[in-house]
Short mmCIF file of C-alpha atoms in Angstrom, two decimals:
data_model
loop_
_atom_site.label_atom_id
_atom_site.label_comp_id
_atom_site.label_asym_id
_atom_site.label_seq_id
_atom_site.Cartn_x
_atom_site.Cartn_y
_atom_site.Cartn_z
CA MET A 27 46.73 -7.43 95.82
CA LYS A 28 46.46 -4.93 98.63
CA HIS A 29 43.91 -2.13 98.33
CA VAL A 30 43.73 0.71 100.86
CA LYS A 31 40.48 2.71 100.67
CA TRP A 32 39.58 6.21 101.76
CA GLY A 33 36.35 6.70 103.66
CA LEU A 34 34.56 8.15 100.66
CA LYS A 35 35.15 6.88 97.12
CA LEU A 36 34.72 9.50 94.45
CA ALA A 37 34.04 8.36 90.91
CA LEU A 38 34.71 10.27 87.74
CA LEU A 39 32.93 13.26 86.22
CA ALA A 40 30.56 12.13 83.50
CA THR A 41 30.86 15.27 81.39
CA LEU A 42 33.22 18.23 81.54
CA GLY A 43 33.43 21.85 80.51
CA LEU A 44 30.86 23.99 78.72
CA GLY A 45 32.86 26.54 76.79
CA GLN A 46 36.23 25.31 78.09
CA ALA A 47 38.37 23.92 75.29
CA LEU A 48 42.10 24.51 75.27
CA THR A 49 43.47 24.10 71.78
CA ALA A 50 47.18 23.83 71.10
CA PRO A 51 48.43 26.24 68.43
CA LYS A 52 51.23 25.42 66.08
CA ALA A 53 54.53 26.06 67.81
CA ASN A 54 56.08 29.32 66.69
CA ALA A 55 59.48 29.13 65.03
CA ALA A 56 60.48 32.18 67.06
CA LEU A 57 59.62 30.36 70.31
CA PHE A 58 61.41 27.06 69.60
CA GLN A 59 64.63 26.54 67.69
CA GLN A 60 66.39 23.42 66.47
CA ASP A 61 69.82 22.17 67.53
CA GLU A 62 71.85 19.93 65.24
CA ILE A 63 72.99 16.61 66.71
CA ASN A 64 75.40 13.94 65.50
CA GLN A 65 73.30 11.67 63.29
CA GLU A 66 75.49 8.73 64.27
CA ASP A 67 74.23 9.12 67.85
CA VAL A 68 70.52 9.01 67.04
CA ILE A 69 68.28 6.42 65.45
CA ALA A 70 64.67 6.21 64.25
CA ILE A 71 63.11 2.81 64.94
CA ALA A 72 59.88 1.13 63.88
CA SER A 73 58.67 -0.37 67.18
CA PRO A 74 56.25 -3.30 66.92
CA ILE A 75 52.65 -3.14 68.09
CA GLY A 76 51.96 -6.83 68.47
CA ASN A 77 52.48 -8.64 65.17
CA SER A 78 50.44 -6.32 62.99
CA SER A 79 51.77 -2.75 63.02
CA HIS A 80 54.57 -0.42 64.13
CA GLN A 81 55.05 2.95 65.85
CA LEU A 82 57.91 5.44 65.64
CA LEU A 83 60.54 5.39 68.39
CA ILE A 84 63.60 7.68 68.55
CA LEU A 85 66.67 6.91 70.66
CA GLN A 86 69.74 9.08 71.22
CA GLN A 87 73.10 8.04 72.67
CA LEU A 88 74.26 10.86 74.99
CA ASN A 89 77.61 9.35 75.96
CA ASN A 90 79.58 6.14 75.53
CA GLN A 91 79.09 4.77 79.04
CA ARG A 92 76.61 2.10 77.87
CA ASN A 93 75.12 1.30 74.47
CA CYS A 94 71.48 2.37 74.16
CA TRP A 95 70.73 -0.04 71.32
CA SER A 96 72.32 -2.73 69.16
CA GLU A 97 71.84 -3.49 65.48
CA SER A 98 71.83 -6.74 63.56
CA GLY A 99 71.17 -6.19 59.88
CA THR A 100 67.96 -4.16 59.69
CA THR A 101 66.71 -5.14 63.15
CA VAL A 102 67.40 -3.11 66.29
CA GLU A 103 67.35 -4.11 69.95
CA PRO A 104 66.73 -1.32 72.51
CA LEU A 105 69.02 -1.93 75.47
CA LEU A 106 68.38 0.95 77.83
CA LEU A 107 65.97 -0.89 80.13
CA ASN A 108 68.91 -3.03 81.20
CA PHE A 109 70.28 -0.13 83.23
CA ASP A 110 69.55 3.32 84.65
CA PHE A 111 69.84 5.26 81.41
CA THR A 112 69.70 8.73 83.01
CA GLY A 113 72.32 10.90 81.30
CA ILE A 114 73.26 8.02 78.96
CA CYS A 115 70.28 7.67 76.61
CA ASN A 116 67.30 9.72 75.53
CA ARG A 117 64.05 8.28 74.20
CA ALA A 118 61.00 9.69 72.41
CA THR A 119 58.00 7.42 72.11
CA ASP A 120 55.05 9.55 71.01
CA SER A 121 53.92 13.01 69.87
CA ASN A 122 55.06 14.48 73.18
CA GLY A 123 58.59 13.49 72.21
CA TYR A 124 58.80 14.19 68.49
CA SER A 125 57.24 16.22 65.69
CA VAL A 126 58.08 17.49 62.20
CA ARG A 127 59.98 20.70 61.46
CA VAL A 128 60.12 21.99 57.88
CA ASN A 129 61.88 25.12 56.63
CA ASN A 130 62.52 26.27 60.24
CA GLU A 131 58.85 25.91 61.20
CA ASP A 132 57.54 23.46 63.81
CA LEU A 133 54.45 21.82 62.30
CA GLY A 134 53.35 20.74 65.77
CA VAL A 135 49.99 19.01 66.22
CA HIS A 136 48.77 20.03 62.76
CA TYR A 137 50.77 17.20 61.20
CA THR A 138 51.05 13.63 62.48
CA LEU A 139 53.67 10.96 61.98
CA ARG A 140 52.75 7.35 61.24
CA LEU A 141 54.27 4.17 59.88
CA ALA A 142 52.27 2.65 57.00
CA PRO A 143 52.93 -0.83 55.55
CA GLU A 144 53.37 -1.11 51.80
CA ASN A 145 54.25 -4.54 50.41
CA ASN A 146 57.38 -5.58 52.33
CA ALA A 147 58.23 -2.07 53.45
CA LEU A 148 57.18 0.34 56.18
CA LYS A 149 56.95 3.99 55.17
CA LEU A 150 57.35 6.80 57.71
CA LEU A 151 54.77 9.39 56.62
CA VAL A 152 53.74 12.84 57.82
CA SER A 153 50.13 13.86 57.18
CA SER A 154 48.14 17.05 57.67
CA THR A 155 45.39 16.85 60.31
CA ARG A 156 43.67 19.95 58.93
CA ASN A 157 43.66 19.11 55.23
CA THR A 158 43.02 15.39 54.89
CA SER A 159 42.97 15.64 51.10
CA MET A 160 46.66 16.60 51.10
CA PRO A 161 48.79 13.55 50.20
CA PRO A 162 51.22 12.43 52.92
CA ILE A 163 54.93 13.19 52.67
CA GLU A 164 57.33 10.27 52.93
CA ILE A 165 60.19 10.81 55.41
CA GLY A 166 61.82 7.38 55.46
CA GLN A 167 61.46 3.62 55.02
CA ALA A 168 62.09 0.39 56.88
CA THR A 169 61.74 -3.31 56.19
CA ASN A 170 58.35 -4.58 57.33
CA LEU A 171 59.21 -7.30 59.85
CA PRO A 172 56.15 -8.07 62.01
CA GLY A 173 56.91 -8.14 65.73
CA GLU A 174 60.46 -6.80 65.30
CA PHE A 175 62.20 -3.50 66.11
CA VAL A 176 63.46 -2.27 62.73
CA LYS A 177 65.77 0.59 61.77
CA ILE A 178 64.18 3.39 59.71
CA THR A 179 66.38 4.89 56.99
CA LEU A 180 65.50 8.55 56.45
CA ASN A 181 65.11 9.81 52.90
CA PRO A 182 67.68 12.31 51.51
CA GLY A 183 67.17 15.77 52.99
CA TRP A 184 65.71 14.50 56.29
CA ARG A 185 67.56 14.34 59.59
CA ILE A 186 66.83 14.29 63.33
CA THR A 187 67.42 17.46 65.40
CA ARG A 188 66.61 18.52 68.98
CA ARG A 189 64.16 21.24 70.01
CA SER A 190 65.71 24.11 71.97
CA TYR A 191 64.25 27.03 73.89
CA SER A 192 66.16 30.20 74.82
CA GLY A 193 69.42 28.41 74.07
CA GLN A 194 68.59 25.35 76.17
CA GLN A 195 68.29 21.97 74.45
CA LEU A 196 65.06 20.12 75.22
CA GLY A 197 64.12 16.44 75.10
CA HIS A 198 61.84 16.86 72.06
CA TYR A 199 63.06 15.67 68.66
CA TYR A 200 62.30 17.01 65.20
CA LEU A 201 62.19 15.09 61.94
CA THR A 202 63.75 18.01 60.08
CA ASN A 203 63.95 19.12 56.47
CA ASP A 204 65.21 22.53 55.33
CA GLN A 205 63.06 22.74 52.20
CA PRO A 206 59.69 24.56 52.08
CA LEU A 207 56.66 22.39 52.75
CA ASN A 208 55.27 22.69 49.21
CA ALA A 209 58.58 21.46 47.77
CA LEU A 210 58.22 18.23 49.78
CA GLN A 211 54.79 17.35 48.47
CA PRO A 212 54.64 14.29 46.19
CA ASN A 213 55.44 15.07 42.54
CA SER A 214 57.26 18.28 43.55
CA PRO A 215 60.68 18.92 41.92
CA PRO A 216 63.49 17.57 44.13
CA SER A 217 65.88 19.90 45.90
CA ARG A 218 69.11 20.65 44.05
CA ASN A 219 71.11 20.20 47.24
CA PRO A 220 69.49 17.49 49.34
CA VAL A 221 71.00 16.82 52.75
CA PRO A 222 72.29 13.23 52.81
CA SER A 223 71.30 10.96 55.67
CA PRO A 224 74.52 9.93 57.47
CA SER A 225 75.35 6.37 58.40
CA PRO A 226 74.30 5.33 61.91
CA ARG A 227 76.76 5.04 64.76
CA PRO A 228 78.03 1.44 64.95
CA VAL A 229 77.25 -0.28 68.24
CA GLN A 230 77.95 -3.77 69.51
CA PRO A 231 75.09 -6.29 69.48
CA SER A 232 73.77 -7.51 72.82
CA PRO A 233 72.82 -11.14 73.49
CA THR A 234 70.08 -10.10 75.93
CA PRO A 235 67.02 -8.51 74.29
CA THR A 236 65.26 -5.93 76.43
CA PRO A 237 61.76 -4.47 76.02
CA PHE A 238 61.23 -0.77 75.48
CA PRO A 239 58.17 1.49 75.89
CA ILE A 240 56.33 2.67 72.79
CA THR A 241 53.06 4.48 72.12
CA PRO A 242 50.88 3.18 69.28
CA GLY A 243 47.41 4.29 68.09
CA PRO A 244 44.36 2.17 66.87
CA THR A 245 40.68 2.37 67.92
CA PRO A 246 39.95 2.54 71.66
CA THR A 247 37.59 0.54 73.80
CA PRO A 248 35.51 3.05 75.83
CA LEU A 249 36.15 3.09 79.56
CA PRO A 250 33.19 2.49 81.88
CA THR A 251 32.08 5.55 83.76
CA THR A 252 30.02 6.07 86.90
CA PRO A 253 28.06 9.10 88.10
CA PHE A 254 30.01 11.70 90.04
CA PRO A 255 28.78 12.68 93.52
CA ASN A 256 29.82 16.32 93.96
CA PRO A 257 31.31 17.12 97.36
CA ALA A 258 29.16 19.27 99.61
CA PRO A 259 31.47 21.53 101.61
CA THR A 260 30.21 24.16 104.00
CA ILE A 261 30.32 27.55 102.28
CA THR A 262 30.69 30.92 103.97
CA PRO A 263 31.48 34.24 102.31
CA ALA A 264 35.10 35.35 102.03
CA PRO A 265 37.41 35.68 103.87
CA SER A 266 36.41 32.41 105.53
CA PRO A 267 38.14 29.38 103.94
CA VAL A 268 36.16 27.49 101.31
CA THR A 269 36.78 24.19 99.59
CA PRO A 270 37.20 24.87 95.89
CA ALA A 271 35.43 23.02 93.12
CA PRO A 272 37.37 22.08 89.93
CA LEU A 273 39.12 24.97 88.21
CA PRO A 274 38.91 24.94 84.41
CA THR A 275 41.87 25.23 82.11
CA VAL A 276 42.21 28.54 80.25
CA PRO A 277 44.44 29.31 77.26
CA LEU A 278 47.65 30.96 78.36
CA PRO A 279 49.98 33.55 76.84
CA SER A 280 53.60 32.86 76.09
CA THR A 281 54.91 34.52 79.27
CA PRO A 282 54.48 32.93 82.70
CA SER A 283 53.31 36.08 84.51
CA PRO A 284 50.96 38.05 82.25
CA SER A 285 49.28 41.28 83.23
CA PRO A 286 45.56 41.12 84.08
CA SER A 287 44.63 42.61 80.71
CA THR A 288 46.34 39.79 78.81
CA ARG A 289 45.82 36.79 81.07
CA SER A 290 43.08 35.13 79.00
CA ALA A 291 42.42 34.60 75.32
CA PHE A 292 38.69 34.62 76.17
CA ASN A 293 36.54 37.73 76.06
CA TYR A 294 33.49 36.88 78.17
CA ARG A 295 33.04 35.29 81.59
CA VAL A 296 29.64 33.89 82.66
CA THR A 297 28.82 33.68 86.38
CA VAL A 298 25.82 32.78 88.54
CA PRO A 299 25.25 33.92 92.16
CA ALA A 300 25.60 30.84 94.36
CA ALA A 301 25.89 31.48 98.10
CA THR A 302 24.73 28.03 99.23
CA THR A 303 26.04 24.52 98.69
CA THR A 304 22.65 23.45 97.33
CA THR A 305 22.73 26.09 94.61
CA GLN A 306 26.32 25.27 93.72
CA ASN A 307 25.55 21.58 93.30
CA GLN A 308 22.46 22.39 91.20
CA ILE A 309 24.63 24.50 88.89
CA ARG A 310 27.23 21.76 88.64
CA ALA A 311 24.47 19.38 87.54
CA ILE A 312 24.01 21.64 84.50
CA VAL A 313 27.66 22.68 84.02
CA PRO A 314 29.87 20.01 85.63
CA ASP A 315 33.05 22.09 85.18
CA ALA A 316 31.66 25.15 87.02
CA PHE A 317 33.73 26.30 89.99
CA ARG A 318 33.15 28.55 92.97
CA THR A 319 34.93 31.89 93.27
CA ILE A 320 34.52 35.41 94.67
CA LEU A 321 33.60 38.29 92.34
CA ASN A 322 32.93 41.80 93.68
CA GLY A 323 32.79 40.32 97.18
CA GLN A 324 30.01 37.89 96.19
CA THR A 325 30.22 34.10 96.08
CA VAL A 326 29.50 33.01 92.51
CA MET A 327 29.93 30.01 90.26
CA GLN A 328 31.96 30.68 87.14
CA VAL A 329 30.23 28.56 84.51
CA GLY A 330 32.08 29.46 81.32
CA LEU A 331 34.70 31.48 79.45
CA PHE A 332 34.06 32.33 75.82
CA GLN A 333 35.70 34.14 72.94
CA ASP A 334 32.33 34.69 71.25
CA TYR A 335 29.51 36.69 72.87
CA ASP A 336 26.78 34.60 71.21
CA ALA A 337 28.17 31.44 72.85
CA ALA A 338 28.16 33.17 76.24
CA LEU A 339 24.59 34.34 75.62
CA ALA A 340 23.48 30.82 74.70
CA LEU A 341 24.76 29.51 78.04
CA LYS A 342 23.09 32.36 79.89
CA GLU A 343 19.77 31.52 78.24
CA THR A 344 20.20 27.82 79.05
CA LEU A 345 20.71 28.67 82.72
CA ALA A 346 17.73 31.04 82.66
CA LEU A 347 15.51 28.12 81.63
CA GLU A 348 16.57 26.47 84.90
CA ASN A 349 15.85 29.70 86.84
CA PHE A 350 19.51 30.62 87.39
CA PRO A 351 20.20 34.35 86.71
CA ALA A 352 23.54 34.32 84.89
CA THR A 353 25.63 37.43 84.18
CA ILE A 354 27.99 37.96 81.24
CA HIS A 355 31.15 39.93 82.16
CA ASP A 356 33.70 41.47 79.82
CA VAL A 357 36.97 39.78 80.78
CA LEU A 358 39.12 42.84 80.11
CA THR A 359 37.00 45.34 82.05
CA SER A 360 35.37 43.32 84.85
CA PRO A 361 37.15 42.45 88.10
CA THR A 362 39.22 39.26 88.16
CA PRO A 363 37.72 36.45 90.27
CA VAL A 364 39.52 35.82 93.55
CA LEU A 365 40.80 32.29 94.09
CA PRO A 366 40.75 30.93 97.65
CA SER A 367 43.83 32.02 99.60
CA ALA A 368 46.14 30.17 101.97
CA ARG A 369 45.67 26.90 100.10
CA GLN A 370 48.03 24.64 98.19
CA VAL A 371 47.54 24.88 94.42
CA ILE A 372 47.98 21.49 92.75
CA VAL A 373 48.14 21.18 88.95
CA ILE A 374 47.13 17.76 87.62
CA ASP A 375 48.19 17.09 84.04
CA PRO A 376 46.37 14.22 82.25
CA GLY A 377 48.76 13.11 79.52
CA HIS A 378 47.95 13.24 75.81
CA GLY A 379 44.36 13.90 74.64
CA GLY A 380 42.41 14.76 71.50
CA ARG A 381 44.24 13.67 68.36
CA ASP A 382 47.06 12.27 70.49
CA PRO A 383 45.91 8.97 72.04
CA GLY A 384 49.20 8.20 73.76
CA ALA A 385 49.93 4.50 74.20
CA VAL A 386 47.48 1.89 72.93
CA GLY A 387 47.42 -1.43 74.67
CA ARG A 388 45.54 -4.69 75.00
CA ASP A 389 41.92 -4.61 73.87
CA ASN A 390 42.72 -1.28 72.15
CA ILE A 391 42.64 0.74 75.37
CA TYR A 392 43.92 4.30 75.00
CA GLU A 393 46.37 5.85 77.44
CA LYS A 394 44.59 9.22 77.15
CA ASP A 395 41.32 7.69 78.42
CA ILE A 396 42.93 5.77 81.28
CA VAL A 397 44.86 8.77 82.61
CA PHE A 398 41.98 11.22 82.13
CA ASP A 399 39.76 9.07 84.33
CA ILE A 400 42.44 8.73 87.00
CA SER A 401 43.35 12.44 86.83
CA LYS A 402 39.76 13.59 87.38
CA GLN A 403 39.45 11.38 90.42
CA VAL A 404 42.79 12.62 91.80
CA ALA A 405 41.54 16.20 91.40
CA SER A 406 38.27 15.42 93.19
CA LEU A 407 40.04 13.70 96.07
CA LEU A 408 42.45 16.59 96.54
CA GLU A 409 39.64 19.13 96.44
CA ALA A 410 37.80 17.18 99.13
CA GLN A 411 40.92 17.58 101.27
CA GLY A 412 40.96 21.38 100.85
CA MET A 413 43.41 21.72 97.97
CA THR A 414 42.92 24.11 95.05
CA VAL A 415 43.22 21.96 91.93
CA VAL A 416 43.77 22.99 88.32
CA MET A 417 43.70 20.47 85.46
CA THR A 418 45.64 21.17 82.29
CA ARG A 419 42.80 19.72 80.25
CA THR A 420 39.22 19.09 81.32
CA GLN A 421 38.11 17.53 78.04
CA ASP A 422 39.44 15.17 75.40
CA VAL A 423 41.36 17.88 73.55
CA THR A 424 44.86 18.17 72.14
CA VAL A 425 47.15 20.22 74.40
CA ASP A 426 50.80 20.84 73.53
CA LEU A 427 53.53 20.65 76.16
CA GLU A 428 54.18 24.37 76.66
CA PRO A 429 50.56 25.24 77.57
CA ARG A 430 50.68 22.53 80.23
CA VAL A 431 53.74 24.19 81.76
CA GLN A 432 52.22 27.65 81.43
CA THR A 433 49.09 26.51 83.26
CA ALA A 434 51.20 25.60 86.29
CA GLU A 435 53.16 28.85 86.11
CA TYR A 436 50.05 30.96 85.55
CA TYR A 437 48.40 29.65 88.72
CA ASP A 438 51.67 29.79 90.68
CA ALA A 439 51.20 26.12 91.57
CA ASN A 440 52.83 24.52 94.59
CA VAL A 441 52.94 21.08 92.95
CA PHE A 442 52.71 19.75 89.38
CA VAL A 443 51.90 16.09 88.68
CA SER A 444 51.61 14.66 85.15
CA ILE A 445 49.80 11.32 84.89
CA HIS A 446 50.57 8.80 82.14
CA ALA A 447 50.39 5.08 81.36
CA ASN A 448 53.32 3.12 79.97
CA ALA A 449 53.60 0.74 77.02
CA ILE A 450 55.96 -1.53 75.15
CA SER A 451 55.33 -3.97 72.33
CA LEU A 452 52.31 -6.22 72.84
CA SER A 453 54.75 -9.07 72.31
CA ARG A 454 56.37 -8.15 75.66
CA PRO A 455 53.45 -8.76 78.09
CA GLU A 456 55.79 -9.64 80.95
CA VAL A 457 56.73 -5.98 81.54
CA ASN A 458 54.42 -4.50 84.21
CA GLY A 459 54.53 -1.96 87.02
CA SER A 460 54.51 1.69 88.02
CA GLU A 461 57.40 4.14 87.78
CA THR A 462 57.56 7.82 88.70
CA TYR A 463 59.94 10.45 87.31
CA TYR A 464 61.42 13.72 88.56
CA TYR A 465 63.88 16.09 86.91
CA ALA A 466 66.67 17.34 89.14
CA SER A 467 65.56 18.82 92.47
CA SER A 468 65.43 17.10 95.86
CA GLU A 469 61.84 18.34 96.23
CA GLY A 470 60.92 16.80 92.89
CA TYR A 471 62.43 13.51 94.04
CA ALA A 472 60.54 13.68 97.35
CA LEU A 473 57.24 14.25 95.51
CA ALA A 474 57.90 11.44 93.00
CA ASN A 475 58.98 9.05 95.73
CA SER A 476 55.90 9.83 97.84
CA ILE A 477 53.59 9.02 94.90
CA GLN A 478 55.52 5.91 93.88
CA GLN A 479 55.50 4.46 97.40
CA ARG A 480 51.74 4.89 97.67
CA LEU A 481 51.17 3.13 94.34
CA ILE A 482 53.29 0.22 95.55
CA GLN A 483 51.94 0.03 99.11
CA ASP A 484 48.28 0.93 98.55
CA VAL A 485 47.58 -0.61 95.14
CA GLY A 486 50.20 -3.35 95.01
CA MET A 487 51.78 -2.35 91.71
CA ASN A 488 55.11 -3.81 90.69
CA ASP A 489 57.80 -1.31 91.70
CA ARG A 490 59.81 -0.05 88.73
CA GLY A 491 61.30 2.70 90.84
CA VAL A 492 61.74 6.47 91.01
CA ARG A 493 63.79 7.71 88.08
CA GLN A 494 65.30 10.96 86.89
CA ALA A 495 64.35 12.16 83.40
CA ARG A 496 64.25 15.30 81.28
CA PHE A 497 60.58 15.22 80.29
CA TYR A 498 59.55 18.69 79.15
CA VAL A 499 56.68 19.19 81.61
CA ILE A 500 58.76 18.37 84.70
CA ARG A 501 61.89 20.10 83.42
CA ARG A 502 60.28 23.42 82.50
CA THR A 503 58.01 23.82 85.54
CA SER A 504 59.47 25.90 88.37
CA MET A 505 57.67 24.08 91.22
CA PRO A 506 58.25 20.52 92.50
CA ALA A 507 57.05 18.26 89.69
CA ALA A 508 56.63 14.56 89.00
CA LEU A 509 55.50 12.41 86.08
CA VAL A 510 53.88 9.11 87.08
CA GLU A 511 53.46 6.10 84.79
CA VAL A 512 50.66 4.20 86.52
CA GLY A 513 51.21 0.91 84.68
CA PHE A 514 51.64 -0.73 81.28
CA VAL A 515 48.64 -0.81 78.95
CA THR A 516 50.52 -3.61 77.16
CA GLY A 517 51.23 -5.66 80.30
CA GLU A 518 49.48 -8.96 80.90
CA ILE A 519 49.02 -7.97 84.56
CA ASP A 520 48.58 -4.18 84.31
CA ALA A 521 46.30 -3.92 81.26
CA PRO A 522 43.33 -5.81 82.78
CA LEU A 523 43.71 -3.79 85.99
CA LEU A 524 43.76 -0.47 84.13
CA GLN A 525 40.48 -1.42 82.46
CA MET A 526 38.79 -1.88 85.88
CA SER A 527 37.14 1.28 87.21
CA SER A 528 37.72 0.13 90.81
CA VAL A 529 41.48 -0.20 90.26
CA ARG A 530 41.67 3.18 88.52
CA THR A 531 39.98 4.62 91.60
CA ASP A 532 42.53 2.85 93.80
CA MET A 533 45.31 4.36 91.72
CA ALA A 534 43.75 7.81 91.97
CA GLU A 535 43.53 7.47 95.74
CA ALA A 536 47.16 6.36 95.94
CA ILE A 537 48.37 9.29 93.80
CA ALA A 538 46.25 11.79 95.76
CA THR A 539 47.49 10.37 99.06
CA GLY A 540 51.09 10.56 97.84
CA ILE A 541 50.62 14.21 96.90
CA LEU A 542 49.02 14.96 100.28
CA ASP A 543 51.81 13.13 102.10
CA TYR A 544 54.32 15.35 100.31
CA VAL A 545 52.39 18.61 100.80
CA ARG A 546 51.81 17.93 104.49
CA GLY A 547 55.35 16.76 105.09
CA TYR A 548 54.50 13.25 106.31
#
């Protein structure tokens, strides 16, 4: 395997973000709507995780050019990896692609979907993440066939719909029921007019089985970490150029271009004067997510944003113990920090996080951990090359899709790159490689192709190509955007590599180099 190294290898940040936690609120029914779709053109599938468990997978047939799946009795065979399924099939493999909608309300991240075995059956259940004492609600059932893709039959009243925004249909699916939530609880009286689940669209069986990505969820094996050497750029007061340190993620309003008085949901900003590189690095040793900015013409480190004054005061007192004179500013009345000018703004989006582990692969490795490590290193490498970098999450927190998009719009980013890891059934270890997606623009393709080529040339990954897709985060962003799948956590070749810190660093270098190649027009 070929490995191309940069002169300086940067490892990952050990800890991130005092006072910086972006939480994803429940999606507002007024923000997202639901669009009805032909139930014969969509199917819910129990996808196998090895020979022991299953995960929900949703497929939709968009046209009749090629069949997206075949059925034989209760078993299903996904077919769409046999061909370029762009415009032919849609897929949803995890909580980024589907959620539950009840009585015209998107339950979002506050309820999770899972498949639970019970005797010879699999039950599709939705459970509250906030009230664990609440019994789960059954949505559908399937035959429990270990290691097999199995059709899920939805219970009466449940159907699959598509999320829409401002009249535009999105790639996110809802498991939908029109009854109020309390009426769906176990032992509640049934609806007088349940909505029947229609028969599936008949398709022809295929003699050639084809693997398909899924995203399961057991217990992870922690990734090894190494200390992070902070870069030491030369700092001069504005307007001279400076190399920015990591920018934290802040909660964002529902509009892309808010006024200064409504830009942040936080009330207090904590800063420390820091005119020298030595001081800046000392502050980062205490608050790793601190970043350099200009406030009232003075070079400072912003060390935290808080809703609560007491939390801001606690940080100030912690810094005072280390002889750093921190100041607490009222966000609404104090001047807004000035970000460095004349620099490319790159938004790096580590997929999943918090309650959403993403794909789970061999040795119980979590996608969210793999991509978070790689993303932090990509950010550090880009910053060392003079880019301004914003990460959509700087901790292991749950972030919905819209806040990720709003982060890029809020900072008027030049480039948006979402980093993920792929997966299929553990019984399909032969599927390995990297693939990178764009939505529709030639610039998006150029960015995706630049990243993909670096992963192939510099890391030696199997080339699964540059593909077009309608993923929410690359479809809704206004700047050139790409979504990269670095490899398969279920692959017999990729999974061991993804568990190696040196290979994750190689991948980070390849992605960063691909972004720089695109930005600099190489």
